[in-house]
Amino acid sequence: SSRRHWLVTQAAAQLHYAFAATGRFIGSVAPSDSVANAAASLLFLFNLLLCGFFVAPDDLSPAWRFLARLLPASAGYEALVIHEFADQTELYLTSKVGSTKYRSSPLTGEAVLRCFGFDVHRWFGDHIRLVLFSLAADCAACIGMVVFAHERR
């Protein structure tokens, strides 16, 4: 539906803005371009590893799950996945063993999301988290620019 496409686009744009705001903050406090690049790369790696793409959120230990909830990618990935799958009514698991192809009975998108630890009712909170994270990172970048206003590069 067009509403779903709008929400996917909105989540992707919010995630992009959150990463850009984080980059602005890192750039404002880093003593050099190489330090800023290294710090941003490490932060992006943590975002990628903890967002739910490689490991389901329910499979993370409580400490890692708490850290993941603080990162923008977990909210962005969850929102994107929910918007893509929640309205699907006929999803199938397929497998091929030798020349025989097996297909499961139809699954709903909500059932698949629950299997991977995503809550379909949390999407609005994910959008709010992305906006709040972006605002906090932009405010931190402004403070960083004021405190570290001298150019050293």
Short mmCIF file of C-alpha atoms in Angstrom, two decimals:
data_model
loop_
_atom_site.label_atom_id
_atom_site.label_comp_id
_atom_site.label_asym_id
_atom_site.label_seq_id
_atom_site.Cartn_x
_atom_site.Cartn_y
_atom_site.Cartn_z
CA SER A 1 0.00 0.00 0.00
CA SER A 2 1.07 3.61 -0.41
CA ARG A 3 0.95 4.13 3.38
CA ARG A 4 3.44 1.29 3.88
CA HIS A 5 5.75 2.70 1.22
CA TRP A 6 5.55 6.11 2.88
CA LEU A 7 6.44 4.62 6.28
CA VAL A 8 9.37 2.67 4.82
CA THR A 9 10.66 5.82 3.15
CA GLN A 10 10.18 7.81 6.34
CA ALA A 11 12.03 5.21 8.45
CA ALA A 12 14.90 5.09 5.95
CA ALA A 13 15.17 8.89 5.88
CA GLN A 14 15.05 9.09 9.68
CA LEU A 15 17.76 6.44 9.98
CA HIS A 16 19.91 8.28 7.45
CA TYR A 17 19.45 11.54 9.35
CA ALA A 18 20.30 9.84 12.66
CA PHE A 19 23.57 8.52 11.19
CA ALA A 20 24.35 11.93 9.67
CA ALA A 21 23.70 13.66 13.01
CA THR A 22 25.95 11.14 14.73
CA GLY A 23 28.64 11.83 12.15
CA ARG A 24 28.32 15.56 12.78
CA PHE A 25 28.77 14.99 16.50
CA ILE A 26 31.80 12.76 16.04
CA GLY A 27 33.31 15.25 13.60
CA SER A 28 32.78 18.11 16.04
CA VAL A 29 34.66 16.47 18.92
CA ALA A 30 37.33 14.44 17.12
CA PRO A 31 40.83 15.91 17.09
CA SER A 32 41.45 14.86 13.46
CA ASP A 33 39.74 13.47 10.39
CA SER A 34 41.35 10.04 10.86
CA VAL A 35 40.08 9.79 14.45
CA ALA A 36 36.60 10.87 13.32
CA ASN A 37 36.60 8.25 10.54
CA ALA A 38 37.77 5.49 12.90
CA ALA A 39 35.21 6.39 15.57
CA ALA A 40 32.37 6.62 13.05
CA SER A 41 33.37 3.27 11.53
CA LEU A 42 33.37 1.59 14.94
CA LEU A 43 30.02 3.09 15.85
CA PHE A 44 28.55 2.02 12.52
CA LEU A 45 29.91 -1.51 13.07
CA PHE A 46 28.23 -1.70 16.49
CA ASN A 47 25.00 -0.42 14.94
CA LEU A 48 25.16 -3.08 12.23
CA LEU A 49 25.99 -5.93 14.59
CA LEU A 50 23.33 -5.08 17.17
CA CYS A 51 20.42 -3.87 15.02
CA GLY A 52 18.80 -7.29 14.62
CA PHE A 53 20.04 -8.14 11.14
CA PHE A 54 22.61 -10.73 12.25
CA VAL A 55 21.24 -11.70 15.67
CA ALA A 56 17.60 -11.54 16.73
CA PRO A 57 17.07 -8.99 19.51
CA ASP A 58 15.66 -11.70 21.81
CA ASP A 59 18.90 -13.70 21.47
CA LEU A 60 21.07 -10.87 22.83
CA SER A 61 22.04 -10.81 26.49
CA PRO A 62 20.24 -8.13 28.54
CA ALA A 63 23.32 -5.86 28.58
CA TRP A 64 23.78 -6.05 24.79
CA ARG A 65 20.03 -5.63 24.25
CA PHE A 66 20.12 -2.45 26.37
CA LEU A 67 23.08 -1.13 24.35
CA ALA A 68 21.31 -2.03 21.10
CA ARG A 69 18.22 -0.06 22.14
CA LEU A 70 20.44 3.02 22.56
CA LEU A 71 21.71 2.82 18.97
CA PRO A 72 19.72 4.25 16.05
CA ALA A 73 20.09 1.24 13.77
CA SER A 74 18.04 -1.02 16.04
CA ALA A 75 15.06 1.35 15.83
CA GLY A 76 15.56 1.95 12.12
CA TYR A 77 15.96 -1.72 11.22
CA GLU A 78 12.98 -2.74 13.35
CA ALA A 79 10.78 -0.05 11.79
CA LEU A 80 11.84 -1.05 8.26
CA VAL A 81 11.28 -4.76 8.87
CA ILE A 82 7.90 -4.19 10.52
CA HIS A 83 6.70 -1.98 7.67
CA GLU A 84 7.83 -4.53 5.10
CA PHE A 85 6.39 -7.66 6.72
CA ALA A 86 3.51 -6.77 9.05
CA ASP A 87 0.80 -6.59 6.37
CA GLN A 88 1.92 -9.70 4.47
CA THR A 89 -0.60 -12.54 4.62
CA GLU A 90 0.96 -15.30 2.54
CA LEU A 91 4.61 -15.93 3.23
CA TYR A 92 6.12 -19.38 2.75
CA LEU A 93 9.24 -21.12 3.94
CA THR A 94 10.68 -23.20 1.13
CA SER A 95 13.46 -25.73 1.07
CA LYS A 96 14.86 -28.08 -1.51
CA VAL A 97 16.32 -31.46 -0.60
CA GLY A 98 17.72 -33.22 -3.61
CA SER A 99 15.17 -32.80 -6.35
CA THR A 100 12.23 -32.46 -3.94
CA LYS A 101 10.96 -29.00 -3.05
CA TYR A 102 9.17 -28.47 0.27
CA ARG A 103 6.91 -25.55 1.11
CA SER A 104 5.37 -24.64 4.47
CA SER A 105 1.80 -23.66 5.04
CA PRO A 106 1.16 -19.91 4.69
CA LEU A 107 2.57 -17.67 7.40
CA THR A 108 1.58 -14.13 8.21
CA GLY A 109 4.13 -11.35 8.37
CA GLU A 110 3.35 -10.87 12.06
CA ALA A 111 4.21 -14.52 12.78
CA VAL A 112 7.54 -14.20 11.00
CA LEU A 113 8.32 -10.97 12.85
CA ARG A 114 7.54 -12.61 16.21
CA CYS A 115 9.91 -15.48 15.36
CA PHE A 116 12.75 -12.98 15.07
CA GLY A 117 11.83 -10.98 18.17
CA PHE A 118 10.22 -7.96 16.53
CA ASP A 119 7.06 -6.46 17.99
CA VAL A 120 4.69 -5.19 15.29
CA HIS A 121 3.19 -2.65 17.66
CA ARG A 122 6.51 -0.96 18.40
CA TRP A 123 6.98 0.74 15.02
CA PHE A 124 5.70 4.16 16.14
CA GLY A 125 8.06 4.14 19.10
CA ASP A 126 10.89 3.26 16.71
CA HIS A 127 10.15 6.37 14.65
CA ILE A 128 10.06 8.47 17.83
CA ARG A 129 13.39 6.99 18.99
CA LEU A 130 14.98 7.87 15.65
CA VAL A 131 13.77 11.48 15.85
CA LEU A 132 14.89 11.85 19.47
CA PHE A 133 18.27 10.27 18.74
CA SER A 134 18.76 12.63 15.79
CA LEU A 135 17.86 15.67 17.87
CA ALA A 136 20.16 14.59 20.71
CA ALA A 137 23.05 13.95 18.31
CA ASP A 138 22.53 17.31 16.58
CA CYS A 139 22.40 19.11 19.96
CA ALA A 140 25.56 17.28 21.04
CA ALA A 141 27.21 18.30 17.74
CA CYS A 142 26.30 21.96 18.37
CA ILE A 143 27.72 21.78 21.88
CA GLY A 144 30.81 20.04 20.53
CA MET A 145 31.29 22.79 17.96
CA VAL A 146 31.04 25.46 20.65
CA VAL A 147 33.38 23.67 23.08
CA PHE A 148 35.86 22.49 20.46
CA ALA A 149 35.45 25.49 18.17
CA HIS A 150 39.10 25.72 17.31
CA GLU A 151 40.02 24.05 14.03
CA ARG A 152 42.95 21.67 14.35
CA ARG A 153 42.85 19.94 10.98
#
